[in-house]
Short mmCIF file of C-alpha atoms and ligand atoms in Angstrom, two decimals:
data_model
loop_
_atom_site.label_atom_id
_atom_site.label_comp_id
_atom_site.label_asym_id
_atom_site.label_seq_id
_atom_site.Cartn_x
_atom_site.Cartn_y
_atom_site.Cartn_z
CA MET A 280 218.47 304.05 224.36
CA SER A 281 220.19 306.30 221.84
CA SER A 282 220.44 309.98 222.71
CA LEU A 283 218.21 310.73 219.73
CA LEU A 284 215.38 308.54 221.03
CA ASP A 285 215.99 309.86 224.51
CA PHE A 286 215.62 313.47 223.40
CA ASP A 287 212.58 312.57 221.34
CA ARG A 288 210.94 310.91 224.31
CA GLN A 289 211.53 313.87 226.55
CA HIS A 290 210.75 316.72 224.23
CA LEU A 291 208.84 315.83 221.08
CA TRP A 292 205.15 315.33 220.92
CA HIS A 293 203.96 312.68 218.45
CA PRO A 294 200.41 312.44 217.05
CA TYR A 295 197.93 311.74 219.84
CA THR A 296 200.49 310.79 222.49
CA SER A 297 201.28 311.42 226.09
CA MET A 298 204.46 313.25 227.10
CA GLN A 299 204.58 311.33 230.38
CA ASN A 300 204.05 307.86 229.06
CA PRO A 301 204.77 307.98 225.35
CA LEU A 302 204.53 304.89 223.19
CA PRO A 303 207.85 303.73 221.74
CA VAL A 304 208.90 305.28 218.44
CA TYR A 305 211.21 303.87 215.79
CA GLU A 306 213.91 305.97 214.19
CA VAL A 307 213.63 305.91 210.40
CA GLU A 308 216.89 306.80 208.72
CA SER A 309 215.69 306.79 205.11
CA ALA A 310 212.97 305.39 202.90
CA HIS A 311 213.00 304.01 199.37
CA GLY A 312 210.17 302.63 197.27
CA VAL A 313 207.93 300.77 199.73
CA ARG A 314 210.65 300.29 202.35
CA LEU A 315 211.41 302.26 205.48
CA ARG A 316 214.97 301.80 206.70
CA LEU A 317 215.39 302.00 210.45
CA ALA A 318 218.50 303.49 212.06
CA ASP A 319 219.49 300.00 213.24
CA GLY A 320 219.56 298.79 209.62
CA ARG A 321 216.29 296.87 209.61
CA GLU A 322 213.95 297.43 206.69
CA LEU A 323 210.17 297.53 206.93
CA ILE A 324 207.64 297.13 204.13
CA ASP A 325 205.36 300.13 204.39
CA GLY A 326 201.67 299.31 204.76
CA MET A 327 200.53 302.83 205.62
CA SER A 328 201.69 305.12 202.81
CA SER A 329 202.39 307.51 205.69
CA TRP A 330 198.66 307.91 206.27
CA TRP A 331 197.26 307.67 202.74
CA ALA A 332 199.84 310.04 201.29
CA ALA A 333 202.88 308.28 199.78
CA ILE A 334 201.05 306.69 196.86
CA HIS A 335 204.20 306.47 194.70
CA GLY A 336 206.39 305.22 197.53
CA TYR A 337 209.35 307.05 199.00
CA ASN A 338 212.30 308.79 197.40
CA HIS A 339 210.80 308.62 193.93
CA PRO A 340 213.28 309.90 191.30
CA ILE A 341 210.65 311.91 189.42
CA LEU A 342 209.24 313.57 192.52
CA ASN A 343 212.76 314.22 193.79
CA GLU A 344 213.62 315.85 190.52
CA ALA A 345 210.53 318.05 190.60
CA ALA A 346 211.44 319.24 194.09
CA GLU A 347 215.08 319.84 193.18
CA LYS A 348 214.26 321.76 190.03
CA GLN A 349 211.82 323.99 191.85
CA LEU A 350 214.21 324.45 194.78
CA HIS A 351 216.74 326.09 192.50
CA LYS A 352 214.11 328.58 191.30
CA MET A 353 212.50 329.37 194.65
CA ALA A 354 211.31 327.36 197.61
CA HIS A 355 208.60 329.80 198.49
CA VAL A 356 207.21 333.20 197.67
CA MET A 357 204.10 334.88 199.04
CA PHE A 358 200.88 334.35 197.06
CA GLY A 359 199.48 337.78 197.84
CA GLY A 360 199.91 339.86 194.69
CA ILE A 361 202.17 337.20 193.16
CA THR A 362 201.55 334.07 191.12
CA HIS A 363 203.85 331.41 189.69
CA GLU A 364 203.96 328.54 187.26
CA PRO A 365 203.75 325.66 189.79
CA ALA A 366 200.47 327.00 191.26
CA VAL A 367 198.93 327.61 187.84
CA SER A 368 200.04 324.22 186.51
CA LEU A 369 198.60 322.49 189.55
CA GLY A 370 195.38 324.46 189.17
CA ARG A 371 195.02 323.31 185.57
CA ARG A 372 195.56 319.71 186.55
CA LEU A 373 193.19 319.67 189.52
CA ILE A 374 190.38 321.43 187.68
CA ASP A 375 190.85 319.04 184.80
CA LEU A 376 190.88 315.97 187.02
CA THR A 377 187.89 316.73 189.24
CA PRO A 378 184.21 316.75 188.17
CA ALA A 379 183.34 319.57 185.75
CA PRO A 380 181.49 322.01 188.03
CA LEU A 381 184.60 322.46 190.20
CA GLU A 382 186.39 325.36 188.56
CA ARG A 383 187.75 327.58 191.33
CA LEU A 384 190.68 326.55 193.50
CA PHE A 385 192.02 327.67 196.86
CA LEU A 386 195.46 326.26 197.72
CA CYS A 387 196.19 325.92 201.41
CA ASP A 388 198.51 324.25 203.88
CA SER A 389 197.00 320.95 204.95
CA GLY A 390 193.93 318.75 204.96
CA SER A 391 192.42 320.28 208.07
CA VAL A 392 192.90 323.77 206.70
CA SER A 393 191.26 322.80 203.43
CA VAL A 394 188.24 321.70 205.51
CA GLU A 395 188.25 325.02 207.39
CA VAL A 396 188.38 326.81 204.05
CA ALA A 397 185.49 324.73 202.70
CA ILE A 398 183.33 325.45 205.75
CA LYS A 399 184.12 329.14 205.54
CA MET A 400 183.26 329.17 201.84
CA ALA A 401 179.89 327.57 202.54
CA LEU A 402 179.12 330.02 205.34
CA GLN A 403 180.21 333.06 203.34
CA TYR A 404 178.19 331.83 200.36
CA GLN A 405 175.00 331.50 202.38
CA GLN A 406 175.57 334.88 204.01
CA ALA A 407 176.19 336.48 200.63
CA ARG A 408 172.87 335.08 199.36
CA GLY A 409 171.09 336.61 202.32
CA GLU A 410 170.55 333.18 203.90
CA VAL A 411 171.96 334.38 207.20
CA GLY A 412 170.19 331.68 209.22
CA ARG A 413 172.06 328.91 207.44
CA THR A 414 174.98 328.47 209.83
CA LYS A 415 174.82 324.74 210.60
CA LEU A 416 176.52 321.80 208.96
CA LEU A 417 174.93 318.41 208.54
CA THR A 418 177.18 315.37 208.54
CA ILE A 419 177.05 311.64 209.26
CA ARG A 420 178.38 309.81 212.29
CA GLY A 421 181.73 308.05 211.98
CA GLY A 422 183.41 310.86 210.07
CA TYR A 423 186.83 312.40 210.42
CA HIS A 424 187.69 315.79 208.97
CA GLY A 425 190.79 316.95 210.82
CA ASP A 426 191.99 318.31 214.15
CA THR A 427 191.36 322.06 213.88
CA PHE A 428 188.28 323.55 215.53
CA GLY A 429 185.98 323.85 212.56
CA ALA A 430 186.93 320.36 211.38
CA MET A 431 186.70 318.80 214.85
CA ALA A 432 183.12 320.01 215.16
CA VAL A 433 182.09 317.70 212.30
CA CYS A 434 184.16 314.67 213.38
CA ASP A 435 182.25 311.80 214.98
CA PRO A 436 180.97 313.17 218.30
CA VAL A 437 181.92 309.99 220.17
CA ASN A 438 185.22 308.99 218.53
CA GLY A 439 186.13 312.62 218.14
CA MET A 440 186.89 315.26 220.72
CA HIS A 441 183.43 316.72 221.30
CA HIS A 442 183.30 315.83 224.94
CA MET A 443 186.66 317.37 225.75
CA PHE A 444 185.85 320.62 223.97
CA GLN A 445 182.20 320.81 224.92
CA GLY A 446 181.02 324.39 225.02
CA VAL A 447 183.72 325.48 222.60
CA LEU A 448 182.87 323.41 219.54
CA VAL A 449 180.00 324.59 217.38
CA GLN A 450 177.03 322.20 217.62
CA HIS A 451 176.25 320.73 214.23
CA ILE A 452 173.72 318.15 213.10
CA PHE A 453 174.65 314.46 212.93
CA ALA A 454 172.87 311.77 210.97
CA PRO A 455 173.35 308.15 212.13
CA LEU A 456 176.00 305.87 210.65
CA VAL A 457 175.16 304.75 207.14
CA ASP A 458 173.51 301.37 207.53
CA CYS A 459 174.34 300.09 204.06
CA ARG A 460 177.78 298.80 203.24
CA PHE A 461 179.46 299.36 199.90
CA GLU A 462 178.91 295.82 198.66
CA ASP A 463 175.41 295.30 200.12
CA PRO A 464 172.27 295.57 198.00
CA TRP A 465 170.95 299.13 198.31
CA ARG A 466 167.96 299.72 200.56
CA ASP A 467 166.31 303.09 200.24
CA GLU A 468 165.46 303.17 203.99
CA CYS A 469 169.17 303.78 204.59
CA LEU A 470 168.54 307.38 203.59
CA ASP A 471 165.49 307.89 205.79
CA ALA A 472 167.18 309.38 208.85
CA PHE A 473 169.31 311.68 206.73
CA ARG A 474 166.32 312.67 204.62
CA GLU A 475 164.36 313.59 207.70
CA LEU A 476 167.17 315.61 209.28
CA ILE A 477 167.89 317.66 206.20
CA ALA A 478 164.18 318.39 205.73
CA THR A 479 163.68 319.37 209.38
CA HIS A 480 166.67 321.67 209.49
CA ARG A 481 166.60 322.88 205.92
CA HIS A 482 166.56 326.57 206.87
CA ASP A 483 169.51 326.20 209.26
CA ILE A 484 171.89 324.15 207.14
CA ALA A 485 174.59 325.84 205.09
CA ALA A 486 176.16 322.63 203.84
CA VAL A 487 176.40 318.89 204.20
CA ILE A 488 179.97 317.75 204.76
CA MET A 489 181.09 314.14 204.50
CA GLU A 490 183.79 311.79 203.30
CA PRO A 491 182.64 310.14 200.07
CA ILE A 492 182.25 306.33 200.27
CA VAL A 493 185.20 305.73 202.60
CA GLN A 494 185.12 307.02 206.15
CA GLY A 495 188.76 306.99 207.20
CA ALA A 496 190.11 307.78 210.66
CA GLY A 497 186.57 307.83 212.11
CA GLY A 498 186.23 304.05 211.68
CA MET A 499 187.41 302.88 208.25
CA ARG A 500 183.93 302.13 206.93
CA PHE A 501 182.83 301.88 203.29
CA TYR A 502 179.25 302.88 202.56
CA HIS A 503 176.99 302.46 199.56
CA PRO A 504 177.38 304.82 196.56
CA HIS A 505 173.58 305.20 196.37
CA PHE A 506 173.69 306.88 199.76
CA LEU A 507 176.03 309.52 198.38
CA ALA A 508 173.94 309.95 195.25
CA GLY A 509 170.86 310.33 197.46
CA VAL A 510 172.60 312.96 199.58
CA ARG A 511 173.43 314.90 196.42
CA GLU A 512 169.77 314.89 195.40
CA LEU A 513 168.59 315.95 198.85
CA CYS A 514 171.11 318.80 198.93
CA ASP A 515 169.76 320.07 195.62
CA GLN A 516 166.19 319.68 196.76
CA HIS A 517 166.80 321.74 199.92
CA ASP A 518 169.23 324.21 198.39
CA VAL A 519 172.07 323.05 200.64
CA LEU A 520 175.72 322.87 199.51
CA LEU A 521 177.55 319.55 199.44
CA ILE A 522 181.15 319.54 200.66
CA LEU A 523 183.03 316.31 199.99
CA ASP A 524 186.18 315.69 201.97
CA GLU A 525 188.35 313.72 199.52
CA ILE A 526 191.51 314.14 201.60
CA ALA A 527 191.84 310.39 202.19
CA THR A 528 189.95 309.08 199.16
CA GLY A 529 191.43 311.37 196.52
CA PHE A 530 193.83 310.20 193.81
CA GLY A 531 192.70 306.65 193.29
CA ARG A 532 192.82 305.09 196.75
CA SER A 533 189.27 303.69 196.71
CA GLY A 534 189.46 302.37 193.15
CA GLU A 535 188.07 305.51 191.50
CA LEU A 536 190.06 308.69 191.06
CA PHE A 537 187.82 310.39 193.63
CA GLY A 538 185.34 308.84 196.02
CA CYS A 539 182.48 310.78 194.45
CA ASP A 540 183.15 309.01 191.13
CA HIS A 541 181.68 305.82 192.63
CA ALA A 542 178.34 307.62 192.76
CA GLY A 543 178.78 309.59 189.55
CA ILE A 544 178.09 312.86 191.35
CA ALA A 545 179.97 316.11 191.91
CA PRO A 546 180.14 318.11 195.12
CA ASP A 547 179.86 321.90 195.26
CA ILE A 548 183.08 322.04 197.25
CA MET A 549 185.84 319.43 197.39
CA CYS A 550 188.71 319.16 199.89
CA GLN A 551 192.00 317.55 198.95
CA GLY A 552 195.22 316.86 200.83
CA LYS A 553 197.32 313.84 201.82
CA ALA A 554 198.23 312.16 198.47
CA LEU A 555 198.08 315.49 196.63
CA THR A 556 201.88 315.81 196.78
CA GLY A 557 202.48 312.05 196.72
CA GLY A 558 203.23 312.41 200.42
CA TYR A 559 206.22 314.69 199.92
CA MET A 560 204.96 317.85 201.52
CA THR A 561 201.95 319.24 203.23
CA LEU A 562 199.50 320.85 200.84
CA GLY A 563 195.74 321.16 200.74
CA ALA A 564 193.33 322.29 198.06
CA THR A 565 189.70 323.37 198.24
CA LEU A 566 187.87 323.38 194.92
CA ALA A 567 184.52 325.08 194.43
CA THR A 568 182.03 325.84 191.70
CA ALA A 569 182.18 329.12 189.82
CA GLU A 570 178.79 329.97 191.27
CA ILE A 571 180.05 329.78 194.86
CA ALA A 572 183.06 331.92 194.01
CA ASP A 573 180.89 334.45 192.17
CA VAL A 574 178.29 334.77 194.90
CA ILE A 575 180.98 335.25 197.57
CA SER A 576 182.84 337.77 195.44
CA ALA A 577 179.75 339.78 194.51
CA ALA A 578 178.67 340.45 198.10
CA ASP A 579 180.20 342.66 200.75
CA PRO A 580 183.16 342.66 201.47
CA GLY A 581 183.75 341.17 198.03
CA LEU A 582 186.50 338.91 199.25
CA PHE A 583 186.93 335.37 200.41
CA MET A 584 188.30 335.80 203.92
CA HIS A 585 191.23 333.43 204.04
CA GLY A 586 194.92 333.62 203.07
CA PRO A 587 197.59 331.49 204.71
CA THR A 588 201.22 332.57 204.74
CA PHE A 589 202.32 329.50 202.81
CA MET A 590 199.41 329.58 200.37
CA GLY A 591 200.34 328.01 197.03
CA ASN A 592 203.81 327.03 198.23
CA PRO A 593 205.78 326.55 194.97
CA LEU A 594 207.80 323.55 196.14
CA ALA A 595 204.67 321.69 197.21
CA CYS A 596 202.83 322.68 194.01
CA ALA A 597 205.70 321.54 191.80
CA VAL A 598 205.84 318.15 193.50
CA ALA A 599 202.04 317.88 193.38
CA CYS A 600 202.10 318.44 189.60
CA ALA A 601 204.70 315.70 189.22
CA SER A 602 202.73 313.37 191.47
CA VAL A 603 199.49 313.89 189.55
CA ASP A 604 201.30 313.30 186.24
CA LEU A 605 202.93 310.17 187.60
CA LEU A 606 199.56 308.87 188.74
CA LEU A 607 197.91 309.50 185.39
CA GLN A 608 200.80 307.92 183.52
CA MET A 609 200.75 304.73 185.53
CA ASP A 610 197.91 302.32 185.15
CA TRP A 611 196.58 303.36 188.55
CA ARG A 612 193.18 301.77 188.09
CA ASP A 613 194.70 298.36 187.32
CA LYS A 614 197.26 298.79 190.07
CA VAL A 615 194.63 299.57 192.68
CA LYS A 616 192.40 296.73 191.40
CA GLY A 617 195.35 294.36 191.71
CA ILE A 618 196.00 295.49 195.28
CA GLU A 619 192.32 295.06 196.11
CA GLN A 620 192.33 291.53 194.71
CA ILE A 621 195.32 290.49 196.80
CA LEU A 622 193.98 292.14 199.96
CA VAL A 623 190.67 290.31 199.51
CA GLU A 624 192.48 286.98 199.07
CA GLU A 625 194.97 287.37 201.89
CA LEU A 626 192.91 289.10 204.57
CA GLU A 627 190.10 286.56 204.25
CA ALA A 628 192.11 284.28 206.57
CA ALA A 629 191.65 286.79 209.41
CA ARG A 630 187.91 286.07 209.53
CA SER A 631 188.41 282.76 211.30
CA ASN A 632 190.27 284.53 214.13
CA SER A 633 187.95 284.81 217.14
CA LEU A 634 189.37 288.25 217.97
CA VAL A 635 188.23 289.57 214.61
CA ALA A 636 184.86 291.29 214.18
CA ASP A 637 185.05 292.19 210.50
CA VAL A 638 187.27 292.24 207.43
CA ARG A 639 186.65 294.73 204.63
CA VAL A 640 188.52 295.76 201.52
CA LEU A 641 187.93 298.53 199.01
CA GLY A 642 190.45 299.60 196.43
CA ALA A 643 193.89 299.83 198.01
CA ILE A 644 192.48 299.79 201.55
CA GLY A 645 192.30 296.62 203.64
CA VAL A 646 190.78 296.72 207.11
CA VAL A 647 190.61 294.16 209.89
CA GLU A 648 188.39 295.25 212.76
CA THR A 649 188.92 293.48 216.06
CA LYS A 650 186.36 293.00 218.83
CA GLU A 651 188.54 294.62 221.48
CA ALA A 652 191.07 297.42 221.25
CA LEU A 653 194.62 296.20 220.69
CA ASP A 654 197.72 297.12 222.65
CA VAL A 655 199.39 299.28 220.01
CA ALA A 656 202.87 299.17 221.56
CA VAL A 657 202.92 295.37 221.74
CA ILE A 658 201.45 294.70 218.33
CA GLN A 659 203.57 297.42 216.71
CA GLU A 660 206.74 295.74 217.97
CA LYS A 661 205.58 292.40 216.58
CA PHE A 662 205.02 293.93 213.18
CA VAL A 663 208.44 295.60 213.23
CA GLU A 664 210.13 292.35 214.25
CA ARG A 665 208.67 290.77 211.12
CA GLY A 666 209.68 293.62 208.87
CA VAL A 667 206.43 295.44 208.21
CA TRP A 668 205.12 298.87 209.10
CA ILE A 669 201.47 298.63 210.13
CA ARG A 670 200.08 301.05 212.67
CA PRO A 671 196.81 299.96 214.29
CA PHE A 672 194.50 302.34 216.07
CA GLY A 673 191.76 301.34 218.46
CA ARG A 674 190.08 298.23 217.10
CA LEU A 675 191.36 298.77 213.55
CA VAL A 676 194.35 297.18 211.89
CA TYR A 677 194.54 298.30 208.31
CA ILE A 678 196.83 298.49 205.33
CA MET A 679 196.84 301.00 202.52
CA PRO A 680 200.17 300.53 200.76
CA PRO A 681 201.83 302.70 198.15
CA TYR A 682 200.39 301.82 194.72
CA ILE A 683 203.82 300.72 193.50
CA ILE A 684 204.01 297.77 195.90
CA THR A 685 204.78 294.41 194.30
CA ALA A 686 202.41 291.46 194.67
CA ASP A 687 205.00 289.60 196.78
CA ASP A 688 205.54 292.48 199.19
CA LEU A 689 201.81 293.01 199.48
CA ARG A 690 201.13 289.34 200.19
CA TYR A 691 203.84 289.35 202.85
CA LEU A 692 202.34 292.48 204.41
CA ALA A 693 198.82 291.05 204.54
CA GLN A 694 199.96 287.59 205.68
CA THR A 695 202.01 289.18 208.45
CA LEU A 696 198.99 291.18 209.57
CA VAL A 697 196.92 288.00 209.76
CA ALA A 698 199.71 286.02 211.49
CA VAL A 699 200.41 288.66 214.16
CA LEU A 700 196.70 288.96 214.95
CA ARG A 701 196.47 285.21 215.28
CA GLU A 702 199.19 285.29 217.96
CA SER A 703 197.67 288.20 219.83
C1 PLP B 23 193.71 313.26 207.28
C2 PLP B 23 192.37 313.80 207.00
C3 PLP B 23 192.07 315.14 207.27
C4 PLP B 23 193.05 316.10 207.92
O1 PLP B 23 194.17 316.32 207.13
P1 PLP B 23 195.52 316.89 207.82
O2 PLP B 23 196.47 317.06 206.68
O3 PLP B 23 195.95 315.86 208.82
O4 PLP B 23 195.16 318.19 208.47
C5 PLP B 23 190.80 315.59 206.95
N1 PLP B 23 189.90 314.77 206.39
C6 PLP B 23 190.16 313.48 206.11
C7 PLP B 23 189.13 312.64 205.45
C8 PLP B 23 191.40 312.95 206.42
O5 PLP B 23 191.66 311.65 206.16
#
């Protein structure tokens, strides 16, 4: 083993891993387009977009240029008492791109932090209105909102870390999994449980928080747009805020620019992250209505109580502007449709595999769910041997490639997924 891998194994924690028995890791030396180049010279076609983020692929000349240009001006400067062009330009773009009521923007460090900020906004808003009893959040099972404490408390209570942090996590209210898939005919009973919960707890709930249409790390499920539209109505009816976590769905991944566009609704607060910088840097954004910002600002202490050190980081904002422009200039809708088409065609073959429980595709997301959990280390090595980067978790093997992937590369990726599962 190289000394690099040896040091890594002994000293570096990776996401959700043991330090005593870590899974193998692969050293990536560089990445270009949709290919990761390993230190041993092998190249892998990327099926993960580095967790939803690298929508334009790696080492993109335009994103590189945006970073370099900004680097020569300043990498960072505090946002307290100071503003700068990259933050303002990004603000213009995000407010323009998102549904009309979202007009106020808080720039923060990551997806999880943007969820913390959203929760805090909702709580401060209710407090400012004198609704001091509204301290709970209502969400649906199967969600994932991040790894920080506020976010963890609204992740799926079984998949998530509720058990481990029992007594520390705030107890929120969970509606059952949505029992109506994206492509199924809509049945109004699917809203019944949610409808009942929000009515019962209407005086305790500050906000509903959920991922729109696509539930990501909590199970990779796609639910019906009418459910989301119904939730919007119920929130209005009970005077509850709606927070939509668009961290995974944002910027075209599900076939619409934002998940909420499938339902034609707007949230009161929207969280963004992941693809916001095209996967170059960590950056989060929390957008809110003018009303929320006004109510918070009008009440004691007259401030929104949050302000990270790296708020509005100019390098990240500059790259985010370039990434948004790049997205809007490409035919992203056609691109994502094309990816969806190929994923539907190629992943269909996995259905006949007796290990497979379900196959589902939406936009540039293809999911194969197995009946039993897979041995990640074994299957990962098989994928790498065949030149693809696919990282399963639990019973889910999924691909969500950069939008720039060619049809040939994508077919190879999907066919390899199907072939490796067949041999497992
Ligand atoms: C990844 C993710 C988060 C957390 O974002 P981080 O940048 O990892 O903190 C929150 N919500 C959703 C829907 C996500 O997919």
